[in-house]
Amino acid sequence: MKKYDRYSAQVISSPRWKVVRLLAKRRDGFQCVKCGAAGRLEVDHIKSVRLAPDLAFDLANLQTLCKPCHSAKTKIEVGFAPIDPRRQEWRDFVRALAHPKPKESLCLPL
C-alpha cells in the first residue's frame, strides 16, 4: 500500500496556522473564492507546501475554498484529469432529473 505524505501536516497543526487561516477567511469574506459558497470552508495553499514550504504561512498564497472546490483542486493536483465538460453536463442533467424543481401551478388563485 502506498503511503500518502501530507507535507502540510506540520503547518496545519501549528498555532500560527490557526491565526493565518482566520485572516485568510476574513479577507475572503468567509466565502469560497471559486463559487461564493459559505458554510464549511477550508483554507487552501495556492502553491503547495511540498513545492513552496517558504510560502506556507504567506497570506497571499492562501485562498478560502468550500469542500467541493477544494476536493476538485486536490484531485487535479494529485493527477486526476479534470471532468470533461460533456460529462459534467450529463451529471447536471441527471441531477436535475433526480431533484426536479417544483412546477408553478396553472390554476388561478381564488
Short mmCIF file of C-alpha atoms in Angstrom, two decimals:
data_model
loop_
_atom_site.label_atom_id
_atom_site.label_comp_id
_atom_site.label_asym_id
_atom_site.label_seq_id
_atom_site.Cartn_x
_atom_site.Cartn_y
_atom_site.Cartn_z
CA MET A 1 0.00 0.00 0.00
CA LYS A 2 1.33 3.42 -0.99
CA LYS A 3 1.70 5.87 1.86
CA TYR A 4 0.43 9.38 1.20
CA ASP A 5 2.64 12.02 2.79
CA ARG A 6 0.92 15.18 3.92
CA TYR A 7 3.61 17.79 3.64
CA SER A 8 1.34 20.35 5.25
CA ALA A 9 0.73 18.29 8.42
CA GLN A 10 3.26 20.24 10.50
CA VAL A 11 1.97 23.55 9.16
CA ILE A 12 -1.72 22.99 9.82
CA SER A 13 -1.12 21.67 13.34
CA SER A 14 0.74 24.79 14.48
CA PRO A 15 -0.83 27.65 16.49
CA ARG A 16 0.42 30.09 13.83
CA TRP A 17 -1.73 28.32 11.20
CA LYS A 18 -4.92 28.99 13.18
CA VAL A 19 -4.27 32.73 13.10
CA VAL A 20 -3.28 32.86 9.40
CA ARG A 21 -6.25 30.65 8.49
CA LEU A 22 -8.67 33.04 10.20
CA LEU A 23 -7.06 36.02 8.46
CA ALA A 24 -7.49 34.32 5.06
CA LYS A 25 -11.17 33.59 5.74
CA ARG A 26 -11.77 37.19 6.87
CA ARG A 27 -10.01 38.55 3.79
CA ASP A 28 -12.16 36.35 1.52
CA GLY A 29 -15.38 37.36 3.29
CA PHE A 30 -15.98 33.87 4.70
CA GLN A 31 -16.89 32.66 1.19
CA CYS A 32 -15.37 30.29 -1.35
CA VAL A 33 -13.30 32.34 -3.81
CA LYS A 34 -14.28 29.97 -6.65
CA CYS A 35 -18.06 29.63 -6.29
CA GLY A 36 -19.06 32.02 -3.50
CA ALA A 37 -20.43 29.32 -1.19
CA ALA A 38 -20.42 29.88 2.54
CA GLY A 39 -20.64 27.35 5.36
CA ARG A 40 -17.92 24.76 5.78
CA LEU A 41 -14.81 26.36 4.36
CA GLU A 42 -11.22 25.25 4.03
CA VAL A 43 -8.12 27.36 3.57
CA ASP A 44 -6.00 26.11 0.68
CA HIS A 45 -2.37 26.72 -0.23
CA ILE A 46 -2.30 28.02 -3.82
CA LYS A 47 1.28 26.82 -4.17
CA SER A 48 1.51 23.60 -2.16
CA VAL A 49 3.62 23.30 0.96
CA ARG A 50 5.54 20.49 -0.75
CA LEU A 51 6.62 22.77 -3.61
CA ALA A 52 6.90 26.06 -1.71
CA PRO A 53 7.40 25.46 2.03
CA ASP A 54 8.56 29.07 2.49
CA LEU A 55 5.05 30.26 1.49
CA ALA A 56 3.22 28.05 3.98
CA PHE A 57 2.13 30.98 6.18
CA ASP A 58 2.08 33.66 3.46
CA LEU A 59 -1.43 35.13 3.30
CA ALA A 60 -1.02 35.86 -0.43
CA ASN A 61 -0.54 32.11 -1.01
CA LEU A 62 -3.80 31.18 0.72
CA GLN A 63 -7.37 31.03 -0.59
CA THR A 64 -10.66 30.12 1.02
CA LEU A 65 -12.46 27.24 -0.72
CA CYS A 66 -15.60 25.24 0.00
CA LYS A 67 -15.21 21.49 0.40
CA PRO A 68 -16.27 20.59 -3.21
CA CYS A 69 -13.98 23.21 -4.80
CA HIS A 70 -11.06 22.16 -2.59
CA SER A 71 -11.63 18.50 -3.42
CA ALA A 72 -11.74 19.25 -7.16
CA LYS A 73 -8.47 21.22 -6.93
CA THR A 74 -6.80 18.46 -4.93
CA LYS A 75 -7.88 15.76 -7.40
CA ILE A 76 -6.22 17.66 -10.23
CA GLU A 77 -3.07 18.25 -8.16
CA VAL A 78 -2.66 14.55 -7.39
CA GLY A 79 -3.04 13.55 -11.03
CA PHE A 80 -6.71 13.06 -11.81
CA ALA A 81 -7.82 14.77 -15.01
CA PRO A 82 -10.50 17.44 -14.78
CA ILE A 83 -14.02 16.28 -15.63
CA ASP A 84 -14.83 16.57 -19.31
CA PRO A 85 -17.41 19.39 -19.80
CA ARG A 86 -19.76 17.00 -21.65
CA ARG A 87 -19.62 14.57 -18.73
CA GLN A 88 -20.31 17.38 -16.27
CA GLU A 89 -23.25 18.49 -18.40
CA TRP A 90 -24.62 14.91 -18.24
CA ARG A 91 -24.15 14.80 -14.45
CA ASP A 92 -26.01 18.09 -14.08
CA PHE A 93 -28.84 16.80 -16.30
CA VAL A 94 -29.19 13.58 -14.28
CA ARG A 95 -29.07 15.53 -11.01
CA ALA A 96 -31.86 17.83 -12.27
CA LEU A 97 -33.98 14.79 -13.18
CA ALA A 98 -33.47 13.30 -9.73
CA HIS A 99 -34.33 16.56 -7.96
CA PRO A 100 -36.90 18.39 -10.11
CA LYS A 101 -37.85 21.93 -9.24
CA PRO A 102 -41.47 22.41 -8.17
CA LYS A 103 -43.69 23.41 -11.06
CA GLU A 104 -45.77 26.56 -10.85
CA SER A 105 -49.47 25.99 -10.61
CA LEU A 106 -51.51 26.91 -13.67
CA CYS A 107 -54.62 27.42 -11.54
CA LEU A 108 -55.74 30.94 -10.79
CA PRO A 109 -55.92 31.95 -7.14
CA LEU A 110 -59.42 32.19 -5.65
#
